[in-house]
PDB file of C-alpha atoms in Angstrom:
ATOM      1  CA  UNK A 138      -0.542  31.356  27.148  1.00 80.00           C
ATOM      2  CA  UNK A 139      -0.827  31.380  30.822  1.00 85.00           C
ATOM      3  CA  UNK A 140      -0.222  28.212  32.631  1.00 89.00           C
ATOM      4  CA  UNK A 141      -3.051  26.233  33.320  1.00 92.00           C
ATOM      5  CA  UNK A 142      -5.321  26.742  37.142  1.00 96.00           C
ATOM      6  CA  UNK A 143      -4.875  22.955  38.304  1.00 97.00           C
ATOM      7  CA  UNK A 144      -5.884  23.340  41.867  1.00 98.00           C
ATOM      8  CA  UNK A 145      -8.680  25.635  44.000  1.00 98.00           C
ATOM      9  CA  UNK A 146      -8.658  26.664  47.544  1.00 98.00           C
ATOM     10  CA  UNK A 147     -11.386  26.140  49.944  1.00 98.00           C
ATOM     11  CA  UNK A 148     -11.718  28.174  53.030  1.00 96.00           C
ATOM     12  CA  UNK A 149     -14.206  26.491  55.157  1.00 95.00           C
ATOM     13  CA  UNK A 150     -12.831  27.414  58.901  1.00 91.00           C
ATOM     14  CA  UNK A 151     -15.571  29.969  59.502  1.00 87.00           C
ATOM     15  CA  UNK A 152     -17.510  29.601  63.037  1.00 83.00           C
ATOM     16  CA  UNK A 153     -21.193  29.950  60.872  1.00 85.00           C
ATOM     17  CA  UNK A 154     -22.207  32.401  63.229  1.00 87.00           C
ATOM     18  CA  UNK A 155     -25.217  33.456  61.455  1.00 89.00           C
ATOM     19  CA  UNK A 156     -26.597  30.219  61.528  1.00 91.00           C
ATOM     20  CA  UNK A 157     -26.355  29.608  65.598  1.00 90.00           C
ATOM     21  CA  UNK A 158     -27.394  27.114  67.371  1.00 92.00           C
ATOM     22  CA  UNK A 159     -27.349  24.839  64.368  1.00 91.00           C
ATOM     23  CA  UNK A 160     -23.796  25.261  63.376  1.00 91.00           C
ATOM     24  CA  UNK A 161     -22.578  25.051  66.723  1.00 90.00           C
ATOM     25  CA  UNK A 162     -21.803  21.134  66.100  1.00 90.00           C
ATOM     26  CA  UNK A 163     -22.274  20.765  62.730  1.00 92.00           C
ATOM     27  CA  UNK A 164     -20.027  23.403  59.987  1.00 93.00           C
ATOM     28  CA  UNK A 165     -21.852  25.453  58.089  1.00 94.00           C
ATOM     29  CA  UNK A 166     -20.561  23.837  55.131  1.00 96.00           C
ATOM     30  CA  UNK A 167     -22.200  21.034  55.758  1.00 96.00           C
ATOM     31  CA  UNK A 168     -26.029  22.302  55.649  1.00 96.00           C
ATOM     32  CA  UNK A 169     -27.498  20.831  52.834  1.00 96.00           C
ATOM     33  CA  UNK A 170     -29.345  22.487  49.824  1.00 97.00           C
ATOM     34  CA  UNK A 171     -32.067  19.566  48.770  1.00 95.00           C
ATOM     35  CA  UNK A 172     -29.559  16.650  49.639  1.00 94.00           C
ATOM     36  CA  UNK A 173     -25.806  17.378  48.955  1.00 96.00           C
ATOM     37  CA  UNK A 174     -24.076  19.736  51.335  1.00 97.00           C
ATOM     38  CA  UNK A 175     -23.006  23.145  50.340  1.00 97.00           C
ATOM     39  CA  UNK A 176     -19.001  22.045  50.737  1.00 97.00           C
ATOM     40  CA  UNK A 177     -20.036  19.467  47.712  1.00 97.00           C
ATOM     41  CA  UNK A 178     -21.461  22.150  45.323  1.00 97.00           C
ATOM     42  CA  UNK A 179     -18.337  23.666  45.357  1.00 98.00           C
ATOM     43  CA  UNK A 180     -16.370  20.840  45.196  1.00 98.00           C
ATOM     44  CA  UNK A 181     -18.444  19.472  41.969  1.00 97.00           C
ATOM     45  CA  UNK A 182     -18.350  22.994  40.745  1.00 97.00           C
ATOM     46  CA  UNK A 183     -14.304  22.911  40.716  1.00 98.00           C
ATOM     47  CA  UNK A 184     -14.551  19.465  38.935  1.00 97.00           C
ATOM     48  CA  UNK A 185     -16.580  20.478  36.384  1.00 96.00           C
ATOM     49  CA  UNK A 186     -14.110  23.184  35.670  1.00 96.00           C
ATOM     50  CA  UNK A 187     -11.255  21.229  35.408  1.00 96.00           C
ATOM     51  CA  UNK A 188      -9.598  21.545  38.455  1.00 97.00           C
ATOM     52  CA  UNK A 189      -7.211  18.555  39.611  1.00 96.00           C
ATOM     53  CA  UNK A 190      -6.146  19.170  42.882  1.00 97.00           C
ATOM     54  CA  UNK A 191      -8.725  20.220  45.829  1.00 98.00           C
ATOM     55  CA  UNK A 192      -7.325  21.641  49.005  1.00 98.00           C
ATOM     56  CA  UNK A 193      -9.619  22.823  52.241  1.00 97.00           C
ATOM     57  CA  UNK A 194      -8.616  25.441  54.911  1.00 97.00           C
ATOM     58  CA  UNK A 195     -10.069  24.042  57.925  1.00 95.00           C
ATOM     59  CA  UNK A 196     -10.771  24.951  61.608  1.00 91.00           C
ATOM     60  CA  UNK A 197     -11.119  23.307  64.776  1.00 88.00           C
ATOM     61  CA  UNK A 198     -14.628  21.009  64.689  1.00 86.00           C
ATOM     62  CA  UNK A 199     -14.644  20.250  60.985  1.00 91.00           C
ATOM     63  CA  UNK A 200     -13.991  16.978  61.332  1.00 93.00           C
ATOM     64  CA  UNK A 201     -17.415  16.307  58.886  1.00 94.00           C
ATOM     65  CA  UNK A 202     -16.070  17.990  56.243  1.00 96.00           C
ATOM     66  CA  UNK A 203     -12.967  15.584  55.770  1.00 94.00           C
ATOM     67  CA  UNK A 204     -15.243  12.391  56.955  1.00 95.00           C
ATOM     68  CA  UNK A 205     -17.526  13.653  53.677  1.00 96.00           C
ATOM     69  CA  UNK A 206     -14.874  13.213  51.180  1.00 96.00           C
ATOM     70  CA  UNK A 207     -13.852  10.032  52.717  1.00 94.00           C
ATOM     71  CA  UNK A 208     -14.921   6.879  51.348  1.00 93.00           C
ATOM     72  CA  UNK A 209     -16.858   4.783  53.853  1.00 95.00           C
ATOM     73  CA  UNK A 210     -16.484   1.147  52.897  1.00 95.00           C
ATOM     74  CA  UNK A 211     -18.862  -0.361  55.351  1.00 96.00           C
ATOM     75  CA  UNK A 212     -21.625   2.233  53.830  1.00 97.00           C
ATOM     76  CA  UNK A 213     -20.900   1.354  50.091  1.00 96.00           C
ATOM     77  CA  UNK A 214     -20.908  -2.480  51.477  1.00 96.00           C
ATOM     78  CA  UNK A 215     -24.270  -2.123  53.234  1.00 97.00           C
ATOM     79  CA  UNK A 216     -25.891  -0.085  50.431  1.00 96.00           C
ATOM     80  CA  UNK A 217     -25.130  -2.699  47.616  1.00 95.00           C
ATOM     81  CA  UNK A 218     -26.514  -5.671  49.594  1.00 96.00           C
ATOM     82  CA  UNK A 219     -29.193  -3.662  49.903  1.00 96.00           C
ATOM     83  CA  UNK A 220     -29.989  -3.466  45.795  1.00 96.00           C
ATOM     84  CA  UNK A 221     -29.489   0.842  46.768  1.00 96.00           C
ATOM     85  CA  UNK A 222     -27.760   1.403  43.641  1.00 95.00           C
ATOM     86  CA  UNK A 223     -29.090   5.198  43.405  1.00 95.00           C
ATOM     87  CA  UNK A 224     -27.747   6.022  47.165  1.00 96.00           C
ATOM     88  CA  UNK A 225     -24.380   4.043  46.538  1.00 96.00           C
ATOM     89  CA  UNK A 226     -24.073   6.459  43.681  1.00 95.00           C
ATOM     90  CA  UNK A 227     -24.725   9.524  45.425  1.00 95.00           C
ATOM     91  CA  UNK A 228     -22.505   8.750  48.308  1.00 95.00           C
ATOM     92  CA  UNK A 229     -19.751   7.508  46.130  1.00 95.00           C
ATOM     93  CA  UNK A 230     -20.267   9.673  42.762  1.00 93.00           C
ATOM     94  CA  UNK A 231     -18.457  12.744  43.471  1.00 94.00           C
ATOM     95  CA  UNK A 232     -15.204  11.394  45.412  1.00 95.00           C
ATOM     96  CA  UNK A 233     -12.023  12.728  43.994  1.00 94.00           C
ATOM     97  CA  UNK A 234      -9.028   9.785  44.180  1.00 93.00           C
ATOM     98  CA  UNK A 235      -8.009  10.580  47.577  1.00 93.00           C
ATOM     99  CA  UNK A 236      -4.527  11.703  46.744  1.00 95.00           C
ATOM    100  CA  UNK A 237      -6.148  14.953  44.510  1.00 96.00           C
ATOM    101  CA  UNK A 238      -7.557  15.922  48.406  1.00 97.00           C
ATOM    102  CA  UNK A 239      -5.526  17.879  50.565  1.00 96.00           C
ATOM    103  CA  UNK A 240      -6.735  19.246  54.085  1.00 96.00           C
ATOM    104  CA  UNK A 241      -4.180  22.050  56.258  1.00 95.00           C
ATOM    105  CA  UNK A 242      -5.655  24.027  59.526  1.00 93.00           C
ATOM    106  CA  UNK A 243      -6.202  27.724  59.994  1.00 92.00           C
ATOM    107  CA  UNK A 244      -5.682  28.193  64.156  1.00 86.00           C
ATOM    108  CA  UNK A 245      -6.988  31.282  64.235  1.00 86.00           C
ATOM    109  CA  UNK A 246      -9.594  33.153  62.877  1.00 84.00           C
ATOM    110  CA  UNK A 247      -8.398  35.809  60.836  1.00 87.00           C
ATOM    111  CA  UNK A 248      -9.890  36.941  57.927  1.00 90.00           C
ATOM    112  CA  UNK A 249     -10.331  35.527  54.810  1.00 93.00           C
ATOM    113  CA  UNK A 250      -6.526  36.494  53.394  1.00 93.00           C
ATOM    114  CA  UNK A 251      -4.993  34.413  56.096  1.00 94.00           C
ATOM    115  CA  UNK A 252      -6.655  31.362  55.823  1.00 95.00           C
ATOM    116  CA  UNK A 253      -5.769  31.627  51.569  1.00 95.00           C
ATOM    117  CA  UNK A 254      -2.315  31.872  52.867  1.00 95.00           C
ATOM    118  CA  UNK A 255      -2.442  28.982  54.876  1.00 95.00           C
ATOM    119  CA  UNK A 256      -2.733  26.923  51.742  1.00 96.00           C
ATOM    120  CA  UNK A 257      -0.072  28.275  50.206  1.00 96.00           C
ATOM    121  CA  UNK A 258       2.586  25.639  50.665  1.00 96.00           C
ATOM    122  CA  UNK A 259      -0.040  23.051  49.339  1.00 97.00           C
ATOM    123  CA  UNK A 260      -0.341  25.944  46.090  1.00 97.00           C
ATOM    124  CA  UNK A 261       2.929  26.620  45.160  1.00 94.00           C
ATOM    125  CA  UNK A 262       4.096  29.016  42.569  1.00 94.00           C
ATOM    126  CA  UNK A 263       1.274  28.611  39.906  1.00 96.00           C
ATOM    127  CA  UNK A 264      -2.107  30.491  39.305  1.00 97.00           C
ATOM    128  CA  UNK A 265      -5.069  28.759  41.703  1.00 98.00           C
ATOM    129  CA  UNK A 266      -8.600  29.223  42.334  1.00 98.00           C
ATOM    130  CA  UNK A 267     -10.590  30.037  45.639  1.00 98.00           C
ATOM    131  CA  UNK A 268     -14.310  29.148  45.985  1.00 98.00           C
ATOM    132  CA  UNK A 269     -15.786  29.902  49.316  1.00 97.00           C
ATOM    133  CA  UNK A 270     -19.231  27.447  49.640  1.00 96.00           C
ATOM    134  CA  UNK A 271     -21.635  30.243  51.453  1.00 94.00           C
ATOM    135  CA  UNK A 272     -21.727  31.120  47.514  1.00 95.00           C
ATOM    136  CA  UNK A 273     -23.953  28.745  45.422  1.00 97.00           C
ATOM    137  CA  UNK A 274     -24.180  30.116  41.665  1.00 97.00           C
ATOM    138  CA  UNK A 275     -27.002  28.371  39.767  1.00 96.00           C
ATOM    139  CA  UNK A 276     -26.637  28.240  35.383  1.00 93.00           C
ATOM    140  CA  UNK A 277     -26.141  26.249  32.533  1.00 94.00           C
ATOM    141  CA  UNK A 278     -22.063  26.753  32.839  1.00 96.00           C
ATOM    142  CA  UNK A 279     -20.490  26.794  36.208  1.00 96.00           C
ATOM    143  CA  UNK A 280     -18.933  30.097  37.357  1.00 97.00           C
ATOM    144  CA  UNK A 281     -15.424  28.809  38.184  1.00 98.00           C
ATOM    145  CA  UNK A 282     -15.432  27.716  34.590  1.00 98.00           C
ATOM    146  CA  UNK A 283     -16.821  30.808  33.447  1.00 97.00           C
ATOM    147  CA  UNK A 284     -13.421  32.659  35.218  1.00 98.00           C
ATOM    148  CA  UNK A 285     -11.065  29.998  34.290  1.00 97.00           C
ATOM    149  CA  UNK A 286     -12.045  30.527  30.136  1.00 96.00           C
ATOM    150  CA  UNK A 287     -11.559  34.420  31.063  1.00 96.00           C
ATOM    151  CA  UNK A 288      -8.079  33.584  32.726  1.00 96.00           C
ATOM    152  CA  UNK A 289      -7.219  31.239  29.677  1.00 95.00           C
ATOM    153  CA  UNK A 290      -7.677  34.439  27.565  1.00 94.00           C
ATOM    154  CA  UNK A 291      -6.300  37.077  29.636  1.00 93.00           C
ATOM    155  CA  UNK A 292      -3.991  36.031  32.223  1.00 93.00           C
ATOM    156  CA  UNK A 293      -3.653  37.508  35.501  1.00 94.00           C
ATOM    157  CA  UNK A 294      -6.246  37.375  38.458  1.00 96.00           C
ATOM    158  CA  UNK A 295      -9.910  37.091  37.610  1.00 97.00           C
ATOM    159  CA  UNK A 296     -12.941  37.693  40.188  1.00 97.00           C
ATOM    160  CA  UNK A 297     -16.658  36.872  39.653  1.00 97.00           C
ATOM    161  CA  UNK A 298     -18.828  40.599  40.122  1.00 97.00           C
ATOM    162  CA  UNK A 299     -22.122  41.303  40.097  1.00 96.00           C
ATOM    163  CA  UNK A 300     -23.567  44.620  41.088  1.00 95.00           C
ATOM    164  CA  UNK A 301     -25.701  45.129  44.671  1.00 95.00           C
ATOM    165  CA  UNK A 302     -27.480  47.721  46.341  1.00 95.00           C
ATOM    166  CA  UNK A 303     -25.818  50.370  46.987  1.00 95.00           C
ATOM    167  CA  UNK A 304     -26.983  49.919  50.737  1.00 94.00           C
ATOM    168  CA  UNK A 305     -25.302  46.829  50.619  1.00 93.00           C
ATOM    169  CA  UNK A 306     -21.451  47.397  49.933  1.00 94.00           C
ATOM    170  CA  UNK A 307     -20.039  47.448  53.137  1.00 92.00           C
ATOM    171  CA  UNK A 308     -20.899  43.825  53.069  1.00 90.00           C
ATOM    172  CA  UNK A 309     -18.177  42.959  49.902  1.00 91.00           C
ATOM    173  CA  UNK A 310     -15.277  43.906  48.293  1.00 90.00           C
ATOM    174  CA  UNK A 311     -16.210  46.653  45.886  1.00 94.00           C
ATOM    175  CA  UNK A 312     -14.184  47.449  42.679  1.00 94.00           C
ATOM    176  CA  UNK A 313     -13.260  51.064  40.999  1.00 93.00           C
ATOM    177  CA  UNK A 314     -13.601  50.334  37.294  1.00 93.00           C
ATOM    178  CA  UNK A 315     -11.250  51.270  34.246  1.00 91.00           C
ATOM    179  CA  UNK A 316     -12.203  49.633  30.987  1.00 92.00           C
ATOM    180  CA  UNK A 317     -15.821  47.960  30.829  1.00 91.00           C
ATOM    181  CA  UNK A 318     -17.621  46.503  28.302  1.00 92.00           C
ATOM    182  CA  UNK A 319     -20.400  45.335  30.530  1.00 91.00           C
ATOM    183  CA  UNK A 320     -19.479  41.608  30.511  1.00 94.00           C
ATOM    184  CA  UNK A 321     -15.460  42.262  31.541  1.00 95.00           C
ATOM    185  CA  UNK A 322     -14.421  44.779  33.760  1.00 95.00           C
ATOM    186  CA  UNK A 323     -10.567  46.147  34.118  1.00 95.00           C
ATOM    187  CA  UNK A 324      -9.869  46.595  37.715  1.00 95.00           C
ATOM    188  CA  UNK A 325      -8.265  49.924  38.809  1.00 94.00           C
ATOM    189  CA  UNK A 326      -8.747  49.652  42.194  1.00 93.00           C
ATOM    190  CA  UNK A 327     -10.349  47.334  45.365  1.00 92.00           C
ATOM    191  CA  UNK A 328     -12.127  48.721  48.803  1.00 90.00           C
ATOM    192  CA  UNK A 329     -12.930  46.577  51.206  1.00 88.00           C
ATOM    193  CA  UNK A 330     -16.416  46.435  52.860  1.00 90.00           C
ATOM    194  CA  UNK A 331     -16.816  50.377  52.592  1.00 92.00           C
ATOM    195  CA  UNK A 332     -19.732  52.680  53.739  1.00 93.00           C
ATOM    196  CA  UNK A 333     -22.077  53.400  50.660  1.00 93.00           C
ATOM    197  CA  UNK A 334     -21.357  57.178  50.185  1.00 94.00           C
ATOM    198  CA  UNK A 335     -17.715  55.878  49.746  1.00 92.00           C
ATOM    199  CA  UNK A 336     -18.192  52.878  47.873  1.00 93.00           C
ATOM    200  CA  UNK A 337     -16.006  53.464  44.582  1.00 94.00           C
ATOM    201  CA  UNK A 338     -19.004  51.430  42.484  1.00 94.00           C
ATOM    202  CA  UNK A 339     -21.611  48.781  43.314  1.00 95.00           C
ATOM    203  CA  UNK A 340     -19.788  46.036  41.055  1.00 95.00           C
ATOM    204  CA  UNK A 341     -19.156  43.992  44.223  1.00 96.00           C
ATOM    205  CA  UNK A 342     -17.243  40.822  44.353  1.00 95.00           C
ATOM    206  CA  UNK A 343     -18.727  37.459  45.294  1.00 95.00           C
ATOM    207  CA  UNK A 344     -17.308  33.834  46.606  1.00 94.00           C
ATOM    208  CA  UNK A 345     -14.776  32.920  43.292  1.00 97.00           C
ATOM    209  CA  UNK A 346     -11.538  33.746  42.684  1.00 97.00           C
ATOM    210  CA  UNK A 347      -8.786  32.993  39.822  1.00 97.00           C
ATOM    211  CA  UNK A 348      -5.589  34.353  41.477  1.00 97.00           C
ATOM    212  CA  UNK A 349      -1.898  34.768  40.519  1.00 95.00           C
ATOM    213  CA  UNK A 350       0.732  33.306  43.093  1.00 95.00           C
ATOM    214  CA  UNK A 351       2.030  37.181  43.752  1.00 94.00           C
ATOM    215  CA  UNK A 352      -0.957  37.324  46.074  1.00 94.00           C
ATOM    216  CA  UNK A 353       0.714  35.168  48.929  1.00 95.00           C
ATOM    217  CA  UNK A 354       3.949  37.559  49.013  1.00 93.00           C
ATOM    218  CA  UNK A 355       1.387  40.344  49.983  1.00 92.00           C
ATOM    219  CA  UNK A 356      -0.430  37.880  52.053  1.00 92.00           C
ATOM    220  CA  UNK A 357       2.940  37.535  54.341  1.00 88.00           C
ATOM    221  CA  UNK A 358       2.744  40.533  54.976  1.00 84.00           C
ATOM    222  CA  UNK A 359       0.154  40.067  57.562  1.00 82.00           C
ATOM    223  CA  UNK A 360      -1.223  43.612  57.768  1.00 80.00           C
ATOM    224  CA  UNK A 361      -4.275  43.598  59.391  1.00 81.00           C
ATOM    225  CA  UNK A 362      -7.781  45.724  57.138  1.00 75.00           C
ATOM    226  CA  UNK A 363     -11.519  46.098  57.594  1.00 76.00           C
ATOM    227  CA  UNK A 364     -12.395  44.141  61.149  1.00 73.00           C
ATOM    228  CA  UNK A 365      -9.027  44.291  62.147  1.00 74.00           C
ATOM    229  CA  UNK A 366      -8.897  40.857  59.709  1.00 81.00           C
ATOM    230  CA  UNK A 367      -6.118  40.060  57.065  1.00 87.00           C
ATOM    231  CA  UNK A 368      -8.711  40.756  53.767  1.00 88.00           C
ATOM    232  CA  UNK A 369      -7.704  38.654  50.681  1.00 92.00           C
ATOM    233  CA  UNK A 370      -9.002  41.943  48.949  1.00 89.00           C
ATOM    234  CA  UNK A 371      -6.098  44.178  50.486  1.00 90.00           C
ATOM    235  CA  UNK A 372      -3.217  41.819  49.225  1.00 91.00           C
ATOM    236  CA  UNK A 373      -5.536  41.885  45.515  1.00 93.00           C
ATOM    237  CA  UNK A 374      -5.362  45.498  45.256  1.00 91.00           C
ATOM    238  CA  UNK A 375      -1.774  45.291  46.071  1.00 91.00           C
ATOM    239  CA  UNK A 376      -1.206  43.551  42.834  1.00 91.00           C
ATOM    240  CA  UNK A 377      -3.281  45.981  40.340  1.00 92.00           C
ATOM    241  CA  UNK A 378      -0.811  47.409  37.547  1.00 89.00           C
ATOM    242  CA  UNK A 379       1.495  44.466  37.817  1.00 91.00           C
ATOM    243  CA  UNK A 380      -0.788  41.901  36.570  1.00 91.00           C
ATOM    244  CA  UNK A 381      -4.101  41.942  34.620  1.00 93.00           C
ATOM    245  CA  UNK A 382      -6.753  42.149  36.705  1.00 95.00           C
ATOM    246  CA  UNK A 383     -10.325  41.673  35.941  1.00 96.00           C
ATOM    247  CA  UNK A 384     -13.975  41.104  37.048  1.00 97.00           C
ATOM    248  CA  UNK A 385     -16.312  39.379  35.344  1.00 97.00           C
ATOM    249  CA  UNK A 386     -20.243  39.866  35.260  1.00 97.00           C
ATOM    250  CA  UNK A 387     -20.758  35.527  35.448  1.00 97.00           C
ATOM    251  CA  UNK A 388     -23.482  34.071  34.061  1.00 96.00           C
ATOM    252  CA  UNK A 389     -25.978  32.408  36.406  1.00 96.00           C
ATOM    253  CA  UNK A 390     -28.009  33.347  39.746  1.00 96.00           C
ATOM    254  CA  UNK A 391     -26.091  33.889  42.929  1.00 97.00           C
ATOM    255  CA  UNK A 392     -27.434  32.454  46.317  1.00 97.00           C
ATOM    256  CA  UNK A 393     -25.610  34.407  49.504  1.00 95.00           C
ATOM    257  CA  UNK A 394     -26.331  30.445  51.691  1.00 95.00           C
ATOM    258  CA  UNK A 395     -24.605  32.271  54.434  1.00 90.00           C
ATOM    259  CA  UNK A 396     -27.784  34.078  55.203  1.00 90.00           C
ATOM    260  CA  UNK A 397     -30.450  32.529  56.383  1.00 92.00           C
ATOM    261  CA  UNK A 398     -33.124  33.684  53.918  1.00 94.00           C
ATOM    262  CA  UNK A 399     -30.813  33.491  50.698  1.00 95.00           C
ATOM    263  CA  UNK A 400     -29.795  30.172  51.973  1.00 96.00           C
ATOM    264  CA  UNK A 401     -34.040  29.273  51.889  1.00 96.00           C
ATOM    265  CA  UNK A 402     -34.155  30.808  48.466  1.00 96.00           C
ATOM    266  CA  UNK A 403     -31.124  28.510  47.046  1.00 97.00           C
ATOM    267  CA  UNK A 404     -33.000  25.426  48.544  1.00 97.00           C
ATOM    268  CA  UNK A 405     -36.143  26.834  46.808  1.00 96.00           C
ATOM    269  CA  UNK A 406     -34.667  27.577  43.463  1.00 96.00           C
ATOM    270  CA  UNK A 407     -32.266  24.207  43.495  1.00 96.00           C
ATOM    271  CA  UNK A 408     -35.447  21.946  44.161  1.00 96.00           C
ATOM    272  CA  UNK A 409     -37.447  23.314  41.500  1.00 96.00           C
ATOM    273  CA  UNK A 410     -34.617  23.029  39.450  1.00 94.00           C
ATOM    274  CA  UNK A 411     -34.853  19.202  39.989  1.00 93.00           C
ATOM    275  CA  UNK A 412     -37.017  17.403  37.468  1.00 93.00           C
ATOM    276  CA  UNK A 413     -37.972  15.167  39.682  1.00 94.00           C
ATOM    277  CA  UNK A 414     -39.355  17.613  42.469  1.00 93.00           C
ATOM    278  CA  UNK A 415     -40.306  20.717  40.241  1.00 93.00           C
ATOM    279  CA  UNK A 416     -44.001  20.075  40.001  1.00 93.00           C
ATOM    280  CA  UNK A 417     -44.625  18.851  43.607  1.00 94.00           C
ATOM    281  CA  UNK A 418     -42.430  21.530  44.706  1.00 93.00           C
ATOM    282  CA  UNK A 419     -44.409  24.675  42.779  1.00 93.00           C
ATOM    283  CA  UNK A 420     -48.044  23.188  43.817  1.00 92.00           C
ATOM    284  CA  UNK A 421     -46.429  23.483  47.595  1.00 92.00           C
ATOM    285  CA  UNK A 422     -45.365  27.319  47.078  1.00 92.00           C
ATOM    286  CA  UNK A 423     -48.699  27.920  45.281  1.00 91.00           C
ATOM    287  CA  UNK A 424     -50.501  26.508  48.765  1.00 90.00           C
ATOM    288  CA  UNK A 425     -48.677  29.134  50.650  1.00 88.00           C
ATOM    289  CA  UNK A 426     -49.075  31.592  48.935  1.00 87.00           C
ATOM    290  CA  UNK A 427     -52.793  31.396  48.881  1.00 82.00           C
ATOM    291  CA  UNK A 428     -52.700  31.085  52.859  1.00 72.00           C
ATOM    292  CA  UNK A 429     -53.552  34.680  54.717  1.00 61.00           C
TER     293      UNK A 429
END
């Protein structure tokens, strides 16, 4: 049986650059989607999978992303004199005990693979998860736990696929397929962001990751791939034949909330999916759309 995935990555040190001049103070990861911000989907989304142990890759003007998964006494305080008991819930329902939170700083930007290996003290030497927030995946089980049943099964490092344009590969790391039985995929081989005509497939992966510890040695390494960054898929690919390696077709809709119109649609999609707001929310879409 492989050993259990008891802790999950989060690499939130990214600048937001798409979403300029309103991530310029405040980190991406902090827009909200209806009320909760996108760091606390992912966060919840590790929870519900089990995970015990939550550790974020930060960057330089982050601060807000630590202060969120702080408890503020004087806020609880206020909110219960005030009879708030739905608002002290939502600001106080999704804390881990602080000790489960760990926080370490990526200095530079470069790439996704290096700021991975910046946690990897905080890892050690067992299998972990990554979940990068720009992803929000909407259905009935959440994705991480949708990899971390595959892993239970299978072993070795498991990412979440789903296939895109072809136009659209050189924005993802792309797999070349072996075995596929349309739900699991054996991984023969990774590209990073490549043109179209040399895109191996369009089974592309997306923001979550079930990785084996043997990724950090090739993370050490340092080498430098596609935008001269250190690419978490380049040490991946190093590990294909000496551990399984899959991709799984997840169950669920995928939201890409680090563009601006996919991060519209999730806000869309997650406030219908509110009882509370679905009604209201369709008769507002069904006055624009009737506008010229």
């Amino acid at each position: 049986m492989p050993p259990p995935v008891r802790k999950a990555v989060f690499p939130v040190a990214g600048l937001g650059t798409r979403f300029l001049p309103a991530t310029k103070a405040v980190p991406k990861e902090m827009l909200p989607v209806v009320d909760k911000p996108l760091i606390q989907y992912a966060l919840e989304e590790a929870q519900a999978a089990g995970i015990e142990e939550f550790i974020f890759v930060t960057g330089p003007g982050k601060e807000a992303i630590e202060a969120h998964f702080r408890p503020d006494p004087e806020l609880n305080r206020t909110l219960e004199i005030q009879g708030k008991t739905r608002a002290l819930q939502a600001v106080t329902g999704y804390l881990p005990s602080p000790e489960r939170l760990k926080f370490t700083l990526q200095t530079e930007p470069l790439g996704l693979g290096h700021a991975v290996w910046c946690a990897r003290e905080l890892v050690g030497d067992e299998p972990f998860a990554v979940l990068l927030p720009d992803d929000l995946v909407l259905g009935n089980t959440p994705c991480l736990k949708q990899l971390l049943d595959v892993h239970a099964a299978k072993g070795g490092n498991i990412v979440a696929v789903m296939e895109v344009p072809r136009e659209q590969t050189r924005r993802y790391g792309v797999l070349e397929i072996g075995k596929d039985d349309g739900r699991l995929a054996e991984v023969q081989g990774l590209v990073e962001k490549p043109e179209p005509e040399k895109a191996p497939s369009t089974l592309s992966i997306i923001g979550r990751y079930v990785l084996e510890p043997a990724v950090f040695d090739h993370l050490s390494e340092q080498q430098r791939g596609a935008g001269n960054e250190i690419q978490l898929t380049d040490a991946m690919a190093q590990t294909i034949g000496k551990t399984p390696f899959h991709g799984l077709r997840f169950e669920g809709r995928r939201f890409d909330c680090g563009d601006c119109l996919g991060f519209l649609e999730a806000n869309i999609a997650y406030t219908l999916a509110r009882k509370e707001f679905h009604e209201s929310t369709w008769a507002m879409l069904e006055g624009y759309a009737k506008r010229d």
